[in-house]
Coordinates of C-alpha atoms in Angstrom, one line a residue:
X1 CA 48.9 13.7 43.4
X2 CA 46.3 15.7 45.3
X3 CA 48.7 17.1 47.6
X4 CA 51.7 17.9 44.8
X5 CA 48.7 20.2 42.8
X6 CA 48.0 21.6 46.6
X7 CA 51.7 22.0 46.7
X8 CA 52.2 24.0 43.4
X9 CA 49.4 25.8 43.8
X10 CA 50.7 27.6 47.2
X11 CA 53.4 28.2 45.8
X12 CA 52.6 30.1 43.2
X13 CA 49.3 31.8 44.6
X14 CA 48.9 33.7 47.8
X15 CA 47.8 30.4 49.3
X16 CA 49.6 30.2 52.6
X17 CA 52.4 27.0 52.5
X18 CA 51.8 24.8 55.3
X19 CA 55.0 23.3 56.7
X20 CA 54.2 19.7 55.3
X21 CA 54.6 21.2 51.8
X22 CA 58.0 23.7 52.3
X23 CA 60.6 22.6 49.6
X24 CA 63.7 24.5 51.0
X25 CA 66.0 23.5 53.2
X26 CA 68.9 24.9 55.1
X27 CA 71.2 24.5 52.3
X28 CA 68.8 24.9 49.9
X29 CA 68.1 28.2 50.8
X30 CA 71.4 29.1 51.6
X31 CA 72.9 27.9 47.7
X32 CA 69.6 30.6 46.2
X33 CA 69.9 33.6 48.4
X34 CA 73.9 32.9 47.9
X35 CA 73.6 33.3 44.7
X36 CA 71.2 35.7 44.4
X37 CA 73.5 37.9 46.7
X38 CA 76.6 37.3 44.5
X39 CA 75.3 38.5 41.0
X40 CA 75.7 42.1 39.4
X41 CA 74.8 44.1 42.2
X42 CA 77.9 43.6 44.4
X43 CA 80.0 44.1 42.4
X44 CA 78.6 47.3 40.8
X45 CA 77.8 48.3 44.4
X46 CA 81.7 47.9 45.2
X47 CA 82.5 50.0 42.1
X48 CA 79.8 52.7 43.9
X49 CA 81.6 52.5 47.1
X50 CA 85.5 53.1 45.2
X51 CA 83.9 56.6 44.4
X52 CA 84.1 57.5 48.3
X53 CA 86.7 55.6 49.7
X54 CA 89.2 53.2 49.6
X55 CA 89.8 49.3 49.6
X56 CA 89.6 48.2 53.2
X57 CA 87.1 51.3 54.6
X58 CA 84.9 49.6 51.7
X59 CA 85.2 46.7 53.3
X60 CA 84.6 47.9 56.7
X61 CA 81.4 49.8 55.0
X62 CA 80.1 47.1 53.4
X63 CA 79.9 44.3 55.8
X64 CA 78.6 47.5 58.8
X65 CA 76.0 48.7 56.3
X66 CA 74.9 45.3 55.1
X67 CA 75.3 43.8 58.6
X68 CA 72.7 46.4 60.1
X69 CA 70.1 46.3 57.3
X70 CA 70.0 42.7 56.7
X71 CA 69.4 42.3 60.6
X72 CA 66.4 44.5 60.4
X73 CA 65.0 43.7 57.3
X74 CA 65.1 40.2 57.5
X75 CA 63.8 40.2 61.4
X76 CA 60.9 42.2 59.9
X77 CA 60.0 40.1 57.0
X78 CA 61.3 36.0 57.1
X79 CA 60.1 35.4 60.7
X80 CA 56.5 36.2 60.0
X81 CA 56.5 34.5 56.1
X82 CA 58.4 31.9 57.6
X83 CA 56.0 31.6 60.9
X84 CA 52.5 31.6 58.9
X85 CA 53.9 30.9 55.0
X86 CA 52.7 34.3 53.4
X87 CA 54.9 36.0 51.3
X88 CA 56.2 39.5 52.3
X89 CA 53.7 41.5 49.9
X90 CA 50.8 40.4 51.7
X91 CA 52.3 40.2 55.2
X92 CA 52.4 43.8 54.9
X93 CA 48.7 44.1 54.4
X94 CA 48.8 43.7 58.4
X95 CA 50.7 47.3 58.9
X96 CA 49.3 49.2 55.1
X97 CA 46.1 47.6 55.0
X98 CA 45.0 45.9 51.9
X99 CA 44.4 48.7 49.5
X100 CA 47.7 50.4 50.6
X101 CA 49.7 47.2 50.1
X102 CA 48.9 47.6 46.3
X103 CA 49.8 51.4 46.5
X104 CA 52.8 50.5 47.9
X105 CA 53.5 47.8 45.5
X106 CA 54.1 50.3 42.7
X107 CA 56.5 51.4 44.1
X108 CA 58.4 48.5 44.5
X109 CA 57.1 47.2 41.0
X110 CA 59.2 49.9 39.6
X111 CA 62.1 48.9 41.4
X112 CA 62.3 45.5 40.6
X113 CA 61.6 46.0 36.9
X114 CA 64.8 48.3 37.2
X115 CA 67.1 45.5 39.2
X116 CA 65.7 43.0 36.1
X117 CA 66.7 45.9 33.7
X118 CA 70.2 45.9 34.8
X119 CA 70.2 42.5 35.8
X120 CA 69.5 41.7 31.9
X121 CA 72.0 44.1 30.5
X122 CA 74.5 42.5 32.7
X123 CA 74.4 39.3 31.0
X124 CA 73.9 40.4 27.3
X125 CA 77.2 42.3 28.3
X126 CA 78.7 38.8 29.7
X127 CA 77.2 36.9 26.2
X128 CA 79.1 39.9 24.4
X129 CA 82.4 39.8 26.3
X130 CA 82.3 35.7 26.1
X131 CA 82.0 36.1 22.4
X132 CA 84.5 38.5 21.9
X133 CA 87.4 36.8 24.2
X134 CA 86.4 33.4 23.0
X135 CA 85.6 33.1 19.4
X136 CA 87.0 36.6 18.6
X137 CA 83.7 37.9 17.4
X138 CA 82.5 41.6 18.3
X139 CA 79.7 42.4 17.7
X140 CA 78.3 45.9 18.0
X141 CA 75.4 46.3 15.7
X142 CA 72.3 47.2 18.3
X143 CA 69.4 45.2 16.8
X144 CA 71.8 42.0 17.5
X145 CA 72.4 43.3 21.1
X146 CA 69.0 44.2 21.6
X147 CA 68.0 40.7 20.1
X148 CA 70.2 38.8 23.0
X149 CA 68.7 40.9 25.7
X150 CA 65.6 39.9 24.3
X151 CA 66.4 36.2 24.4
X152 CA 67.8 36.6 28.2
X153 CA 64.7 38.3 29.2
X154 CA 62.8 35.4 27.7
X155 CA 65.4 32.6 30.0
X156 CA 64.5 34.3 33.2
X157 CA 60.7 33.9 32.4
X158 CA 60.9 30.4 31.8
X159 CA 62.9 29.7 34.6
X160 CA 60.2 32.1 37.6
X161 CA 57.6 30.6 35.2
X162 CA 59.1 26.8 36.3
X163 CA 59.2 28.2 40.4
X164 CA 61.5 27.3 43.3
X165 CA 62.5 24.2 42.2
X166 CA 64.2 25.1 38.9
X167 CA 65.7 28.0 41.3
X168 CA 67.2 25.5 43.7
X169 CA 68.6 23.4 40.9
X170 CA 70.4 26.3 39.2
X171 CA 72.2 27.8 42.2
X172 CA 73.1 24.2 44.2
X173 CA 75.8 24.0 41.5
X174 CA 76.0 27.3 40.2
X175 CA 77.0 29.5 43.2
X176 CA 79.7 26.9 45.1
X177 CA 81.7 27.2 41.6
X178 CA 81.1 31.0 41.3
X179 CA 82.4 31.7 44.6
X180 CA 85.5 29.6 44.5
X181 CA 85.8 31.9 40.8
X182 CA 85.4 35.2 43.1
X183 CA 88.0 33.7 45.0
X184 CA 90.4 33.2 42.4
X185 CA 89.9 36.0 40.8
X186 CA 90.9 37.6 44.1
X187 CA 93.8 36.0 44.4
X188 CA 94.8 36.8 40.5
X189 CA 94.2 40.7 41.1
X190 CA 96.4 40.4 44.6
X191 CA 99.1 38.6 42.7
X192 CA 99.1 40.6 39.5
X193 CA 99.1 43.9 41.5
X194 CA 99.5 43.2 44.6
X195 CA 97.9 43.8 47.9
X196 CA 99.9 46.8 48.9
X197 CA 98.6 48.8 45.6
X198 CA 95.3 47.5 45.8
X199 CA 94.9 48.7 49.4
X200 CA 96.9 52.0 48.6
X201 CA 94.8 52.9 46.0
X202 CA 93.0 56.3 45.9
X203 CA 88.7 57.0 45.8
X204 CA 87.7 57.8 42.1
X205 CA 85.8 60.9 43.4
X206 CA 85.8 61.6 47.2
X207 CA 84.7 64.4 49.3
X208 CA 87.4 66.5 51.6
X209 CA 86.1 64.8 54.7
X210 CA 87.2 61.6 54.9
X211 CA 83.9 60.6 57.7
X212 CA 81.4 62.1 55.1
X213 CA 83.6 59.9 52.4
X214 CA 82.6 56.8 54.9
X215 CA 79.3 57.9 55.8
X216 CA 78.2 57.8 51.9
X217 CA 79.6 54.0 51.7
X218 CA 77.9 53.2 54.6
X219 CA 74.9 54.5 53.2
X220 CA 75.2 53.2 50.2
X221 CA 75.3 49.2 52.3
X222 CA 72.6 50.3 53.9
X223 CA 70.7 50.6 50.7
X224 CA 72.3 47.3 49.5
X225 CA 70.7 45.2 52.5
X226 CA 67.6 47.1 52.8
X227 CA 66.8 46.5 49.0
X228 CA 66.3 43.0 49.4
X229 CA 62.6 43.8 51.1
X230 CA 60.6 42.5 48.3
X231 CA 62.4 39.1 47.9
X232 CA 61.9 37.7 51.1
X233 CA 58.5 36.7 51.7
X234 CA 58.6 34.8 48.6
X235 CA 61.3 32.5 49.2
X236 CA 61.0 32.4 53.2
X237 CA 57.3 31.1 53.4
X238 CA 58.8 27.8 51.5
X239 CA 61.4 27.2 54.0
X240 CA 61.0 24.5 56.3
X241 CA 61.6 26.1 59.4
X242 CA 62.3 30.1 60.9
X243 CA 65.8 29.4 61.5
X244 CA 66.3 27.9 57.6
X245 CA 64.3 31.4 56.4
X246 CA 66.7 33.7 59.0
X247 CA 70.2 32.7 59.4
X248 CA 71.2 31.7 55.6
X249 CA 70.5 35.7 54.9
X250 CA 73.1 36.6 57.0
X251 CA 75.9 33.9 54.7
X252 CA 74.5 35.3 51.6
X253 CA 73.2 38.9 52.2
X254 CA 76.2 40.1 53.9
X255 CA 79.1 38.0 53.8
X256 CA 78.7 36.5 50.3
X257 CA 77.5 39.8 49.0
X258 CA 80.3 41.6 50.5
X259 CA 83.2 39.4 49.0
X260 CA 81.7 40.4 45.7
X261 CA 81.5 44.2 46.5
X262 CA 85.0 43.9 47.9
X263 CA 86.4 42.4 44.0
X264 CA 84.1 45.2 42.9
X265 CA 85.7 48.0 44.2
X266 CA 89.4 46.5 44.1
X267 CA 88.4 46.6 40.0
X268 CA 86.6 50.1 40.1
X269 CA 89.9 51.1 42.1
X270 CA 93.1 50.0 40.3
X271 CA 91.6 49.1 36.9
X272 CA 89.6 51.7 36.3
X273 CA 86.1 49.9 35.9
X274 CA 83.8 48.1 38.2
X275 CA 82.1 46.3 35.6
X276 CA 82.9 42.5 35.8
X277 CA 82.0 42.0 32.4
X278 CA 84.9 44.4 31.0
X279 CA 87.8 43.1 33.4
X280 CA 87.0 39.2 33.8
X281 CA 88.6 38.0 30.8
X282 CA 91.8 40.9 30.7
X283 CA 92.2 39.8 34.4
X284 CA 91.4 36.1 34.1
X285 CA 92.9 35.0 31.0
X286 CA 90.4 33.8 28.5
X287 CA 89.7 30.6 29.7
X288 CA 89.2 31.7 33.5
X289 CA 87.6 34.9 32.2
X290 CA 85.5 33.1 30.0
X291 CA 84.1 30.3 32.9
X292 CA 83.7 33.5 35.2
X293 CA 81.8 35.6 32.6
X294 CA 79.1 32.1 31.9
X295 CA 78.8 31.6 35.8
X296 CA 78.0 35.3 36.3
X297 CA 75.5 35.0 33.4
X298 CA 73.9 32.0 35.2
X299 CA 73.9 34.0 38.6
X300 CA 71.9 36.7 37.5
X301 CA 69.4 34.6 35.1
X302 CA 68.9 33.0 38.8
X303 CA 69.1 36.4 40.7
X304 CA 66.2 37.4 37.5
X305 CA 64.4 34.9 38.0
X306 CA 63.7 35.0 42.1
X307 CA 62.8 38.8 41.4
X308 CA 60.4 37.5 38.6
X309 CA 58.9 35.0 40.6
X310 CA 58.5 37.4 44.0
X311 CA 56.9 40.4 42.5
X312 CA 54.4 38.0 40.5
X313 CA 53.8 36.6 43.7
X314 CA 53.2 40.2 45.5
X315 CA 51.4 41.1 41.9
X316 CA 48.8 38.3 42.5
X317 CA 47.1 40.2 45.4
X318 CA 46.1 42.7 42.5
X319 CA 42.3 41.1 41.4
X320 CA 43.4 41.9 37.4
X321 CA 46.4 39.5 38.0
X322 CA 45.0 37.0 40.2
X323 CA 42.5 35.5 38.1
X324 CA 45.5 35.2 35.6
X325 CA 47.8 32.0 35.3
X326 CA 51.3 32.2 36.6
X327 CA 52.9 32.0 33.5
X328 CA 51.1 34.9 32.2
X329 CA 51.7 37.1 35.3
X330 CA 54.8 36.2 35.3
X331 CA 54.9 37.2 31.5
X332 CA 53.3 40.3 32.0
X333 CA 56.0 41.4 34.7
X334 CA 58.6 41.2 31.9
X335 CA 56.7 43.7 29.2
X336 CA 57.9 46.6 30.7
X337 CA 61.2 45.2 31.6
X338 CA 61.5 44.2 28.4
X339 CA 60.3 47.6 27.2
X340 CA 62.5 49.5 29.4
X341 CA 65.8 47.2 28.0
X342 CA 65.9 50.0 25.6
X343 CA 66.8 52.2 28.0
X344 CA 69.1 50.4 30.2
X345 CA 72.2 51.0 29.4
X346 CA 71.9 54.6 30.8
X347 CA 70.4 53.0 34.2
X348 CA 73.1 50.7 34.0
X349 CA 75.7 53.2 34.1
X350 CA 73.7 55.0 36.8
X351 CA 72.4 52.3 38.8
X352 CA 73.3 53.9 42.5
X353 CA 70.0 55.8 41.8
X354 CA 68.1 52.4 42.6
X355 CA 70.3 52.4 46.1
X356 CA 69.5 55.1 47.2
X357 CA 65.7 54.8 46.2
X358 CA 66.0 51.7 48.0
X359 CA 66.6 53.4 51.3
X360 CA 64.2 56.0 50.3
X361 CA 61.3 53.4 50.1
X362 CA 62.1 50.0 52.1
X363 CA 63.5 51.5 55.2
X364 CA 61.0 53.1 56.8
X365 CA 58.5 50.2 55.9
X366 CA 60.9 47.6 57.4
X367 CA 61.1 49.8 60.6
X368 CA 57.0 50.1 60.8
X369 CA 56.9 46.1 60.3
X370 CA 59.0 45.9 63.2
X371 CA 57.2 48.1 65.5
X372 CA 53.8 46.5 64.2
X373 CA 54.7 42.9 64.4
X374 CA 56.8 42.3 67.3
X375 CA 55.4 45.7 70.2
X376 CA 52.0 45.5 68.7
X377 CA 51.0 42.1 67.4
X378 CA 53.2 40.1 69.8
X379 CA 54.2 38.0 66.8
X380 CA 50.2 36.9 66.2
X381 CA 48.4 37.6 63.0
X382 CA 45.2 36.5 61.6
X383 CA 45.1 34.6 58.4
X384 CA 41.6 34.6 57.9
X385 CA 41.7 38.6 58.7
X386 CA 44.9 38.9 56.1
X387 CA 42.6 37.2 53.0
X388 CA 39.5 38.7 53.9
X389 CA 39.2 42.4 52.1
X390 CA 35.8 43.1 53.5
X391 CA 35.4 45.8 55.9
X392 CA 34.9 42.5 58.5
X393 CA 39.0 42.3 58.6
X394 CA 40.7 43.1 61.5
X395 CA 42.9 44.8 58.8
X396 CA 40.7 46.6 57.3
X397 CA 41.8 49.7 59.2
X398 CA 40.1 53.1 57.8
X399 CA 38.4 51.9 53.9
X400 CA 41.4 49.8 52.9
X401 CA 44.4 51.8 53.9
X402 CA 46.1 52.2 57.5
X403 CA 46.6 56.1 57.3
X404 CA 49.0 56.1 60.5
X405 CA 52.0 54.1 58.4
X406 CA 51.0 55.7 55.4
X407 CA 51.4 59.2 57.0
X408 CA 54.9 58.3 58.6
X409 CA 55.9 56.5 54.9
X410 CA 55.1 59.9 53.6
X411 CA 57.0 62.0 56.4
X412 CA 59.8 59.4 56.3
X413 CA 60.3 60.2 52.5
X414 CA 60.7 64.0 53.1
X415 CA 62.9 63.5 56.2
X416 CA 65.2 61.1 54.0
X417 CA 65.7 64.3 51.8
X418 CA 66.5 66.6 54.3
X419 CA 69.7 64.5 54.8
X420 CA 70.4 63.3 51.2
X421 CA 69.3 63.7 47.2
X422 CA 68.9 60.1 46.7
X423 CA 69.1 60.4 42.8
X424 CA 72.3 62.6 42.5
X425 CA 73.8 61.1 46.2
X426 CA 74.5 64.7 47.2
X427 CA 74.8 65.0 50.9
X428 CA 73.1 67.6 52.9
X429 CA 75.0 69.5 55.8
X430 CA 73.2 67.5 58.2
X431 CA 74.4 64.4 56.5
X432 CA 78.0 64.1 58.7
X433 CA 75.8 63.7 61.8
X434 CA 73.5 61.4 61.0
X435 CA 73.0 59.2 57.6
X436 CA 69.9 59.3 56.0
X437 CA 68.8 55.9 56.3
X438 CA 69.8 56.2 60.3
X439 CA 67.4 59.4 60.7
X440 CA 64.7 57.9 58.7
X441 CA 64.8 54.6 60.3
X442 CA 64.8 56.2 64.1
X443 CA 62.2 58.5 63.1
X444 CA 59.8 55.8 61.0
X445 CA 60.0 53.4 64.3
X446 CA 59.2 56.3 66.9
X447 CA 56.9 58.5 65.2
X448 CA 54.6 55.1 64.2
X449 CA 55.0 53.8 67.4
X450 CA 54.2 57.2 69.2
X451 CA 50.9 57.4 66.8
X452 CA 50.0 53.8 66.7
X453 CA 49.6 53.5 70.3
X454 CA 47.5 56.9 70.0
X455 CA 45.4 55.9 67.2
X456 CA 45.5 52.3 66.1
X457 CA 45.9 50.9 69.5
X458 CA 43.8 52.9 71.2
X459 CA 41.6 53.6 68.8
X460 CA 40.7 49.7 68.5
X461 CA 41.7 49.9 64.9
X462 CA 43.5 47.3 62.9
X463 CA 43.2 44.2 64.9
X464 CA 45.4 45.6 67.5
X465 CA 45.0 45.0 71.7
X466 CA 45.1 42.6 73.9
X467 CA 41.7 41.4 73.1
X468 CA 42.3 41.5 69.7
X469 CA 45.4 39.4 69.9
X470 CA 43.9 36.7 71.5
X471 CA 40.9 36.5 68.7
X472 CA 43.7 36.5 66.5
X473 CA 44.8 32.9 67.3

């Protein structure tokens, strides 16, 4: 009994998880980040990506973009959580420093609320469509609607309030049936229109140059794989081993994720709309349409949930919230999403935005935690330093804050600019030579390696050295 409360309560506190009390393995995590991957986003990513080009240099976009990102992200984040069983948010307070974890954390607060925003709408849309194709009921009055998304927000709660487990549960049989549905529905759209139109079909709104065309769907997968930062940490410090917290990423993240982009943009392409919950049912027939539209709603209550349960995790390190239970941190993360569901229709409708922040705010980070954990750390950190906010820690750096990776976040922002608007994905003239993401991510890894070794390394701040490393064993 003693060790199940010590088990639960690691797991949803900042607790590290020792290995004797990880919960997830290789197929377990590979059935949840499977079907987290395989819920709204790709497919509304693949209607993004059928503005710019077509059907197979979507493809070829998708899996290069998501292939790249998910390498670097998940090399940055899973083999430290996984290594010492932290979760991402406060593995980072070894390259921001305690204090600028938190500033960094409203960032991605914001962030995540929007994913659960349109994560939400997504299935009162399903609930709507279901209703509509099966019992032949439409219903369009927006207290009802607004009512449902009400009573999906409240779902997702209960199931991040329950943890992992209920997580596991849901996607082992959940995502094996939605992707033999994908598949189907694959097949359906190739036999119904037919490969040679789907692959002939024309971008919805291209530039002239066909490379800038490709460069902004590459982009665009770059985003895709680089948004999944703040999900890591969570689920990889409760995997058994480094190898069941790395490799399953690559099945779900990229592969998984891009099979959904690529019935995405076939949709957004020769149907008009990348929206699964308009074209299911006309596509599918209702039964198939209908079974597709309930798995989809149960992927991204899943999908909800690990979000939920992640940022209330990274949300504890806050002293208001960790003297709170989980189930009402995990309740307070879903006021403003809740809140915001008023609104989310037009974020919906414009969710590219949150791509393009997403390069904008977890690329250069992922490219600092590199630099910092593998060149400077040599893969050792100090967990007694990492829970100690007293200016004793080795991460204490200067009050709280390490101003060398806050400076180059900062310059990194401004740089990402010069190449791209993120909010209106209008391309700068530089853009054709070098994507945003690629300029920010060079320049974050140099410029904080160039000053780290100046004034973190050398300036015996942060834990950092040879002498250092060794008293951090």
């Amino acid at each position: 009994m003693e060790k199940d409360n010590i088990n639960r309560e690691a797991q949803f506190d900042l607790l590290p998880v020792t290995k004797g009390d990880r919960t997830y393995r290789f197929w377990d995590y590979t059935v949840v980040i499977t079907g987290f991957a395989v819920a709204t986003w790709c497919f509304l990513i693949g209607g993004s990506l059928a503005l710019y080009v077509g059907f197979k240099t979507a493809i070829i976009a998708s899996i290069a973009g998501n292939m790249v990102s998910v390498i670097l992200m998940i090399t940055a984040t899973t083999i430290q959580s996984a290594k010492y069983g932290i979760d991402g948010f406060n593995a980072s307070g070894t390259l921001l420093g305690k204090k600028g974890t938190k500033a960094y954390l409203i960032f991605v607060s914001i962030i995540m609320v929007s994913w659960i925003m349109v994560l939400c709408t997504m299935i009162t849309r399903s609930v709507l469509n279901i209703l509509s194709g099966a019992l032949d009921l439409e219903i369009s009055n927006r207290a009802v609607i607004f009512i449902i998304s009400l009573v999906v927000a409240l779902i997702c709660w209960v199931i991040a309030w329950k943890g992992p487990q209920l997580m596991k549960v849901m996607n082992s049989f959940v995502t094996p049936i939605f992707i033999l549905i994908m598949i189907g529905l694959i097949f359906i759209m190739s036999k119904d229109i037919g490969w040679g139109n789907i692959a002939d079909a024309k971008p919805l709104a291209p530039f002239e140059s066909d490379w800038l065309n490709f460069l902004l769907a590459f982009e665009l997968s770059l985003g895709a794989g680089f948004s999944w930062w703040p999900n890591m940490g969570g689920l990889a410090r409760i995997c058994k081993t480094t190898r069941t917290a790395f490799w399953p990423n690559i099945i779900g993240l990229v592969f998984a994720a891009t099979l959904g982009t690529a019935l995405g943009t076939a949709a957004a392409l020769v149907i008009g709309d990348s929206d699964p919950t308009s074209w299911m049912i006309p596509l599918g027939g209702a039964v198939i349409g209908v079974i597709a539209l309930l798995l989809l709603c149960f992927a991204n209550i899943a999908a909800n949930s690990v979000m939920i349960y992640n940022l209330s995790i990274g949300l504890k390190q806050v002293k208001f919230f960790f003297t709170k239970s989980w189930g009402t941190v995990t309740g307070m993360v879903m006021i403003p999403a809740v809140i915001g569901l008023i609104w989310a229709d037009a974020l919906y409708d414009r969710f590219y935005i949150i791509l393009g922040v997403a390069c904008l705010i977890y690329a250069p980070i992922v490219m600092m935690q590199l630099v910092d954990y593998f060149v400077f750390r040599r893969q050792t950190i100090s967990l007694r330093s990492l829970y100690d906010e007293t200016e004793s820690s080795k991460y204490y750096f200067w009050k709280g804050y390490n101003w060398v990776a806050i400076i180059v976040f900062i310059a990194s922002i401004a740089l990402y600019f010069v190449f791209l608007d993120p909010f209106a994905l209008v391309p700068t003239k530089l853009f054709p030579y070098c994507t945003a993401t690629g300029a920010v991510s060079i320049f974050a890894a140099a410029m904080y390696y160039i000053l780290g070794k100046i004034f973190l390394v050398g300036g015996n701040v942060g834990g950092y050295g040879s002498e250092n490393i060794e008293n951090n064993k």
